[in-house]
mmCIF file of C-alpha atoms in Angstrom:
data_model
loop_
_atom_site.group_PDB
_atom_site.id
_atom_site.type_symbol
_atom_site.label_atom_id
_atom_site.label_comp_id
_atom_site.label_asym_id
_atom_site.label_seq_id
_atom_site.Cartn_x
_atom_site.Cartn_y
_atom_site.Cartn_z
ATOM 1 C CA UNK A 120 -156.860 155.308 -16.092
ATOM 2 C CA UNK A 121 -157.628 154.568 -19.737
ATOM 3 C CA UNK A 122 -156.063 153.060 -22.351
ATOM 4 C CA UNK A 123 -156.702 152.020 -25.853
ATOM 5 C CA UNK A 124 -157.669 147.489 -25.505
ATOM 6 C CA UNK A 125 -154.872 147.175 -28.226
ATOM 7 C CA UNK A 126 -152.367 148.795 -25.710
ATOM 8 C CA UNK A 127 -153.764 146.731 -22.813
ATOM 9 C CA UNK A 128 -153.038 143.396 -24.582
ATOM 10 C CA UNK A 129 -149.705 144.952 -25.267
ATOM 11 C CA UNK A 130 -149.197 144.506 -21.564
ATOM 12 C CA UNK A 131 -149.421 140.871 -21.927
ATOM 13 C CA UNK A 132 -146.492 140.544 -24.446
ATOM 14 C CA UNK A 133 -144.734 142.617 -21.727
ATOM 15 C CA UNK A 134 -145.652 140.883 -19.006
ATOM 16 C CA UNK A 135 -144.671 137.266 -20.564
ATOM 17 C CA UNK A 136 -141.042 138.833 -21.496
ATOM 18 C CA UNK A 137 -141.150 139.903 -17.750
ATOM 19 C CA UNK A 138 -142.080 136.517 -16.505
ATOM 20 C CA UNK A 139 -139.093 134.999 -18.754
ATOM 21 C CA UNK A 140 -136.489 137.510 -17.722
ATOM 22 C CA UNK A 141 -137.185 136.728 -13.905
ATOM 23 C CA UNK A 142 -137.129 132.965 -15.002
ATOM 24 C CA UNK A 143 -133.988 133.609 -16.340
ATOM 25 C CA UNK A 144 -132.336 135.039 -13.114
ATOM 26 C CA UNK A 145 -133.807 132.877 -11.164
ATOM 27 C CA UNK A 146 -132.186 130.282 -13.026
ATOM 28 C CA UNK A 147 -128.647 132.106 -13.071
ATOM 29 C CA UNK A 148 -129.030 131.884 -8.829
ATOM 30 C CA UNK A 149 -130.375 128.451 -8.451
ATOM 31 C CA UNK A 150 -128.216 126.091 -11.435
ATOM 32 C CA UNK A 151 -127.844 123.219 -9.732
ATOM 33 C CA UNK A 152 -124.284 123.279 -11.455
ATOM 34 C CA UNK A 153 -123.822 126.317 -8.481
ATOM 35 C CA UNK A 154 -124.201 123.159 -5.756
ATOM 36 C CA UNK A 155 -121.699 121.005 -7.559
ATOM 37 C CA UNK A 156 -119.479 123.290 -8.295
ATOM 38 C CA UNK A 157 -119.050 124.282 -4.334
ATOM 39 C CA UNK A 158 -118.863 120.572 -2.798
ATOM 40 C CA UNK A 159 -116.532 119.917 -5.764
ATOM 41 C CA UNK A 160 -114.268 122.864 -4.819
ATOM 42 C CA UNK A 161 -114.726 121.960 -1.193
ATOM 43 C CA UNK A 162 -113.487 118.326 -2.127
ATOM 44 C CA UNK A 163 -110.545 119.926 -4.465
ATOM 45 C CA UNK A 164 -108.759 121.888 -1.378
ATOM 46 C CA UNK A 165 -109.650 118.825 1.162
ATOM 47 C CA UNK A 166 -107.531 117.006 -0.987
ATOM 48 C CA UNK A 167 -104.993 119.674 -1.808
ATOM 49 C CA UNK A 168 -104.931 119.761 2.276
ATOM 50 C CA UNK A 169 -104.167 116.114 2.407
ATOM 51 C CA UNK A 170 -101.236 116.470 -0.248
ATOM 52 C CA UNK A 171 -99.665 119.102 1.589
ATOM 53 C CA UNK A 172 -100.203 116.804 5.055
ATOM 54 C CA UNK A 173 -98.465 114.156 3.105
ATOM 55 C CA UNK A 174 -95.724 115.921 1.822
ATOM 56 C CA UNK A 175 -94.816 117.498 5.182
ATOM 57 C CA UNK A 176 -95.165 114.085 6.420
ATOM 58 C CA UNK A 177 -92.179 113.087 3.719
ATOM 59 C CA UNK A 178 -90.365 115.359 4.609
ATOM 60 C CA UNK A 179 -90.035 115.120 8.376
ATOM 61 C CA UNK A 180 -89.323 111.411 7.290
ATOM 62 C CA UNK A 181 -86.774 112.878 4.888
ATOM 63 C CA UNK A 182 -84.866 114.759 7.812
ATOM 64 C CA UNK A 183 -85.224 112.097 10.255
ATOM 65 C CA UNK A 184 -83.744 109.352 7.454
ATOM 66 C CA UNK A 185 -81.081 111.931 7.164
ATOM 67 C CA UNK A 186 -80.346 112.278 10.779
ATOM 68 C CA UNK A 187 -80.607 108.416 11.298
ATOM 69 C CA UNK A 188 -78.033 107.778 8.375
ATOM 70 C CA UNK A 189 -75.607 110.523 10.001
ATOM 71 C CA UNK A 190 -75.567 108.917 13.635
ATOM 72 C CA UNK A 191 -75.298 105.564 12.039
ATOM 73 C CA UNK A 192 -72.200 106.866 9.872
ATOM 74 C CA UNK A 193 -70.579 108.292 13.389
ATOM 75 C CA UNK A 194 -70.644 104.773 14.859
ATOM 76 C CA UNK A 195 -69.515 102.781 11.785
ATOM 77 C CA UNK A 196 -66.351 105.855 11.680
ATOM 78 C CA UNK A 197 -66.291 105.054 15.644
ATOM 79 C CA UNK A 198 -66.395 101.115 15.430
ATOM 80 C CA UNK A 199 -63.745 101.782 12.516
ATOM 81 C CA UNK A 200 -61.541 103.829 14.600
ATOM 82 C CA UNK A 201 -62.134 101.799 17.576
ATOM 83 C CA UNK A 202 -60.852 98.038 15.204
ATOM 84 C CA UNK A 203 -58.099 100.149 14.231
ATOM 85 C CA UNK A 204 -56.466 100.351 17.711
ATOM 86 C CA UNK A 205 -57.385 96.799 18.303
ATOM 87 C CA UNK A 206 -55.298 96.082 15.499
ATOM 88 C CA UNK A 207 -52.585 98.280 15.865
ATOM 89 C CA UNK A 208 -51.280 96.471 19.344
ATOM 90 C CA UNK A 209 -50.459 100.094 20.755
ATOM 91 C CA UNK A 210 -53.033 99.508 23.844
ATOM 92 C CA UNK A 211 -52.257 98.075 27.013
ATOM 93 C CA UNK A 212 -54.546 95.152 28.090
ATOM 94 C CA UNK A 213 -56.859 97.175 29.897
ATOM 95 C CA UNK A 214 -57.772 99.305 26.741
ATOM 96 C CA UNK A 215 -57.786 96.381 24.889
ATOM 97 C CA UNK A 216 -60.596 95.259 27.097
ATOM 98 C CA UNK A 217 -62.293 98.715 27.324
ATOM 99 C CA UNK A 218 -62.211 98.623 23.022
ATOM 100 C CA UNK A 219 -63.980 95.171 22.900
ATOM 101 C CA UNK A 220 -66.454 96.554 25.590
ATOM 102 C CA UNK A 221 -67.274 99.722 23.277
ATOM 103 C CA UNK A 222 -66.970 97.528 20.096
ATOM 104 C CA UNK A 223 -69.834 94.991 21.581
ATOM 105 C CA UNK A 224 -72.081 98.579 22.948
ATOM 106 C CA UNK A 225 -71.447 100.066 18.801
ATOM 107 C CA UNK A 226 -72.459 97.212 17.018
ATOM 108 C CA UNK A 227 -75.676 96.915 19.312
ATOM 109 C CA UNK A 228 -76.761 100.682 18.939
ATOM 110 C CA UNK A 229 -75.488 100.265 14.949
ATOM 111 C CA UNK A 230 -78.054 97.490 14.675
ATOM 112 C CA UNK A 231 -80.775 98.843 16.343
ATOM 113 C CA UNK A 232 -79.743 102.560 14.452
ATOM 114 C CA UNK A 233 -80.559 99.969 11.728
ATOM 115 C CA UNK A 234 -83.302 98.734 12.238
ATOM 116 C CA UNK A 235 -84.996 102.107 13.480
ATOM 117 C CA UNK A 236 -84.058 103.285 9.850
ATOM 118 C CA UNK A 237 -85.572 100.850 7.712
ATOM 119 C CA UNK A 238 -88.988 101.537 10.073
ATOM 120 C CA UNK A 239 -88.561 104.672 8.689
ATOM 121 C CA UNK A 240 -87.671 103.840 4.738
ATOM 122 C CA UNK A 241 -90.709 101.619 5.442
ATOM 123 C CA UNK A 242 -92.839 104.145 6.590
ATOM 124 C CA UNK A 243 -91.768 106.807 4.124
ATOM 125 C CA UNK A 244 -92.851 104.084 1.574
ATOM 126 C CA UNK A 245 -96.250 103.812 3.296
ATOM 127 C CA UNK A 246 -96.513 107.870 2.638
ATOM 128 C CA UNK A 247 -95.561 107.860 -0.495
ATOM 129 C CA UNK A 248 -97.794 105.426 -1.807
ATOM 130 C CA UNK A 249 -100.493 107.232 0.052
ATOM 131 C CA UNK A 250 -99.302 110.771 -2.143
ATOM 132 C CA UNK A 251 -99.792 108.569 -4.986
ATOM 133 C CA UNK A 252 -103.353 107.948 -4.333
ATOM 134 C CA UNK A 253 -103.908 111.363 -3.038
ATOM 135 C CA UNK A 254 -102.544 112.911 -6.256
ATOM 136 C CA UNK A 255 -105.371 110.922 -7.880
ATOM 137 C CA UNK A 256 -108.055 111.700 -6.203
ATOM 138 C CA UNK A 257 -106.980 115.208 -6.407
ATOM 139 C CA UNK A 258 -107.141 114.793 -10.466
ATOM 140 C CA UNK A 259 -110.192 113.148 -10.413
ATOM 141 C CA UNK A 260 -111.503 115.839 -7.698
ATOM 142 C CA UNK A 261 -110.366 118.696 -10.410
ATOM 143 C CA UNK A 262 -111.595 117.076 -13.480
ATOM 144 C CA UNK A 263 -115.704 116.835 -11.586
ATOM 145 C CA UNK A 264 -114.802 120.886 -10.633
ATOM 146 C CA UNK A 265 -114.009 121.584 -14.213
ATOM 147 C CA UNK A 266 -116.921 119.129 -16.009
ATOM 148 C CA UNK A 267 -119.206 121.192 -13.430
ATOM 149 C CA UNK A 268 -117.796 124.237 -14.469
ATOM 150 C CA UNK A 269 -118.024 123.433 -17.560
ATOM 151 C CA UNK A 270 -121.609 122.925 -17.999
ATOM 152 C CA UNK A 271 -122.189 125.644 -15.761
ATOM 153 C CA UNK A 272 -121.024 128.292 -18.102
ATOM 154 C CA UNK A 273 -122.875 126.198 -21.124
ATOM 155 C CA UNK A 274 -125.707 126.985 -19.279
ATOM 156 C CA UNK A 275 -124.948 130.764 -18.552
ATOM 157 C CA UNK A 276 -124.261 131.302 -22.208
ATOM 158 C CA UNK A 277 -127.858 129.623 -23.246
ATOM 159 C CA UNK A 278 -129.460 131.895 -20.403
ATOM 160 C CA UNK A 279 -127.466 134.858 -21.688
ATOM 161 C CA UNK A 280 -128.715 134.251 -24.941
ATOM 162 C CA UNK A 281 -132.485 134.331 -23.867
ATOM 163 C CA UNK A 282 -132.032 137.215 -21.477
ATOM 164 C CA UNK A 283 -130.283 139.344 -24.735
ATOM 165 C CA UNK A 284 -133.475 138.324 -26.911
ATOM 166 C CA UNK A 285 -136.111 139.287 -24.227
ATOM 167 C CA UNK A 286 -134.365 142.315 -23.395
ATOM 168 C CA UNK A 287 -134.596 143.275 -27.033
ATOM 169 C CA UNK A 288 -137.924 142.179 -26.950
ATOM 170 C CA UNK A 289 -138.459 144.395 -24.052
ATOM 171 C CA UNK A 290 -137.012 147.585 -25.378
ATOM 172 C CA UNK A 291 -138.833 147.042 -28.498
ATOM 173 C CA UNK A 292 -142.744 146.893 -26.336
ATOM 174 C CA UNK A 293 -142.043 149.749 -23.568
ATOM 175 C CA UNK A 294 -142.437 152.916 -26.900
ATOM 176 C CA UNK A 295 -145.695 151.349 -27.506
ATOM 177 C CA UNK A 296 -147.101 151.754 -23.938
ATOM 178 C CA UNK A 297 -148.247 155.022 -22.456
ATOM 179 C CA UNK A 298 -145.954 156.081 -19.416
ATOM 180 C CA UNK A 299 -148.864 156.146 -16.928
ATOM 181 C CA UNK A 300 -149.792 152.808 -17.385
ATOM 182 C CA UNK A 301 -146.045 151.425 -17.986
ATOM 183 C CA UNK A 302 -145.577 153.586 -14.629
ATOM 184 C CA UNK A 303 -148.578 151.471 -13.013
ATOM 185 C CA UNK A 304 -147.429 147.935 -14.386
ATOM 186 C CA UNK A 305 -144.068 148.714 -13.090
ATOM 187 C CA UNK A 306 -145.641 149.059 -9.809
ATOM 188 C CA UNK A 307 -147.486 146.439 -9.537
ATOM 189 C CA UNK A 308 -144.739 144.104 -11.089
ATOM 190 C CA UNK A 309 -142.419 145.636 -8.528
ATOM 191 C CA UNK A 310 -144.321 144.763 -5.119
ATOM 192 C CA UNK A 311 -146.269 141.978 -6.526
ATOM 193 C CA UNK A 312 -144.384 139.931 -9.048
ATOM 194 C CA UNK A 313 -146.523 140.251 -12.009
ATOM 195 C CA UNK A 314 -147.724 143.585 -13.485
ATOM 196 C CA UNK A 315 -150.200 142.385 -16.009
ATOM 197 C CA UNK A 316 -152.239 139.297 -16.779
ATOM 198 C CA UNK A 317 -155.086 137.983 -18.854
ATOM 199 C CA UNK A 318 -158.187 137.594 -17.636
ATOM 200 C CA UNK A 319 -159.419 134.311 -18.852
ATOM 201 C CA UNK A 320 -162.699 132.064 -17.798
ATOM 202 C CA UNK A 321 -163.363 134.887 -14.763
ATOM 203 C CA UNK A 322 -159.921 134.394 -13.512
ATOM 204 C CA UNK A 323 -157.035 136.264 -13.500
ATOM 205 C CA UNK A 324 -153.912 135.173 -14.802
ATOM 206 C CA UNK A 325 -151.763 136.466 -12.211
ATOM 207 C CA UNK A 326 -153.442 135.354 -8.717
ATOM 208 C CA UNK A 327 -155.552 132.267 -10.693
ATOM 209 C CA UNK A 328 -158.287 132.782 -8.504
ATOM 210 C CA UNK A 329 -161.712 132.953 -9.972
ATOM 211 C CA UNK A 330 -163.280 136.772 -9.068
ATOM 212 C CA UNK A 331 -166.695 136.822 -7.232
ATOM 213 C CA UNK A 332 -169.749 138.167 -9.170
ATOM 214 C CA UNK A 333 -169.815 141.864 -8.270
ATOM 215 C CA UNK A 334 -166.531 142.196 -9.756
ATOM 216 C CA UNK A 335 -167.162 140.592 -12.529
ATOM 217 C CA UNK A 336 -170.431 143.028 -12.687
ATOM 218 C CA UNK A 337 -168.190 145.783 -12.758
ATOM 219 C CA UNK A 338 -165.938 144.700 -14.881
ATOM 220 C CA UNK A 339 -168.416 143.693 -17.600
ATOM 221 C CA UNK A 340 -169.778 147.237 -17.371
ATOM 222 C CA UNK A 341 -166.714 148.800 -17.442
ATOM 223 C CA UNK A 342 -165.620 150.757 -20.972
ATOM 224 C CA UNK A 343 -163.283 148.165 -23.065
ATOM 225 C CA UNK A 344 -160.313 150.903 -22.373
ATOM 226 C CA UNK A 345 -160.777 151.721 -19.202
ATOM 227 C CA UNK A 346 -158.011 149.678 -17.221
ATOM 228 C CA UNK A 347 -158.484 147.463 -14.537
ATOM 229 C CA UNK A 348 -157.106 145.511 -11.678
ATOM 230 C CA UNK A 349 -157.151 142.105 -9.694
ATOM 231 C CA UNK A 350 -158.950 143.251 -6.027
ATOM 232 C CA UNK A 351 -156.784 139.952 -4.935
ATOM 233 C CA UNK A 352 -153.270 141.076 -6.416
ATOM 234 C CA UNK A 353 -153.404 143.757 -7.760
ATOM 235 C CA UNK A 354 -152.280 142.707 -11.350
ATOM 236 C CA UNK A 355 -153.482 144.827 -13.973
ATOM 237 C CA UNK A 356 -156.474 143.092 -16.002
ATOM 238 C CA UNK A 357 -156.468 142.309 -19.509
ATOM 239 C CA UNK A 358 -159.873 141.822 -21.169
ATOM 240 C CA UNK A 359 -159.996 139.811 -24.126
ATOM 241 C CA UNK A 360 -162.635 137.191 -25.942
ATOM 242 C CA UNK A 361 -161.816 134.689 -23.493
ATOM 243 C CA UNK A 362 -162.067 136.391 -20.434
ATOM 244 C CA UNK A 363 -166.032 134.943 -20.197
ATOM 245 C CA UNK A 364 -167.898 138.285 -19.694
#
């Protein structure tokens, strides 16, 4: 294949905007805002899991205050009713004995009623206090997801603004390159990673390694735009003053 050394170097300008696109997407893939962003959303619904723990936990208590607080009302209304007989003198002495009996059992289940309930106003406390802290650590869980977020799109926007400059840049170079060698960089760039790269000091650019003598025999010998490639990577060879020939 030939092609005019002024077109060959314009391979270089190609390949560079190449090698900055790819840098580009590799970046968009591998921000390290991407990591953060993931352990801070997994911390966010770990602790939007243990608010909605607590506040099922609040209220069962809720509904088992409530039920506590009924059964204690129904043996204050029985102890009530039960006082009012003793005091009416309408029972016989038997009853009268019976009432005191019941009285006594009442005022020993009311007390220990009692005292179950304020275990539980005690332990509802406990839980609440513990939403309390959740509901901060869920803020301060949020505000790391959004920071990360944040600087996450910063960076997509500064990427995005490189990637729309090189792509201009791009569109711009590919008229000024023949299609069959365009067609044979995009090859190359395509199964090897870079299409083109300057031959400097007897090495090439893409591969860096140095090329033995009877290549570099050939290539001195070969005409300035005939076009040439790396035996090691198949890059495409661009000669220039300070390629060492």
């Amino acid at each position: 294949m030939k092609a005019d050394p002024a077109v060959q170097r314009r391979l270089l300008e190609l390949a560079d905007v190449d090698a900055e696109l790819a840098r580009v997407e590799h970046r968009r893939r591998t921000l390290p805002e991407l990591t953060e962003i993931a352990a801070a959303e997994s911390a966010v619904r770990t602790r939007r899991d243990a608010q909605v723990a607590i506040q099922t936990t609040l209220t069962d208590l809720d509904r088992e205050v409530k039920r506590q607080e009924r059964e204690i009302d129904a043996v204050r209304a029985r102890e009530d009713r039960d006082r009012g007989l003793l005091t009416g003198g309408t029972v016989s002495a038997k009853q009268l004995t019976d009432l005191e009996h019941e009285l006594a059992t009442l005022q020993r289940r009311q007390s220990a009623l009692e005292d179950d309930l304020l275990e539980l106003m005690e332990r509802r406390e406990a839980v609440e206090l513990d939403g309390q802290h959740a509901g901060v650590e869920l803020a301060k869980a949020e505000e790391t997801l959004a920071d990360a977020q944040r600087r996450r799109d910063a960076a997509l926007a500064d990427l995005e603004t490189i990637d729309a400059r090189r792509t201009a840049e791009r569109a711009t170079l590919l008229p000024q390159l023949p299609e069959p060698l365009l067609a044979l960089y995009n090859r190359v760039r395509a199964t090897k990673g870079i299409g083109a790269a300057l031959l400097r000091a007897r090495r090439c650019g893409a591969c860096r390694l140095e090329l033995d003598r009877s290549l570099l025999s050939r290539i001195s010998g070969a005409p300035a735009d005939e076009v040439l490639t790396c035996d090691e990577c198949g890059a495409i060879l661009v000669r220039t003053a300070e390629s060492g020939l």
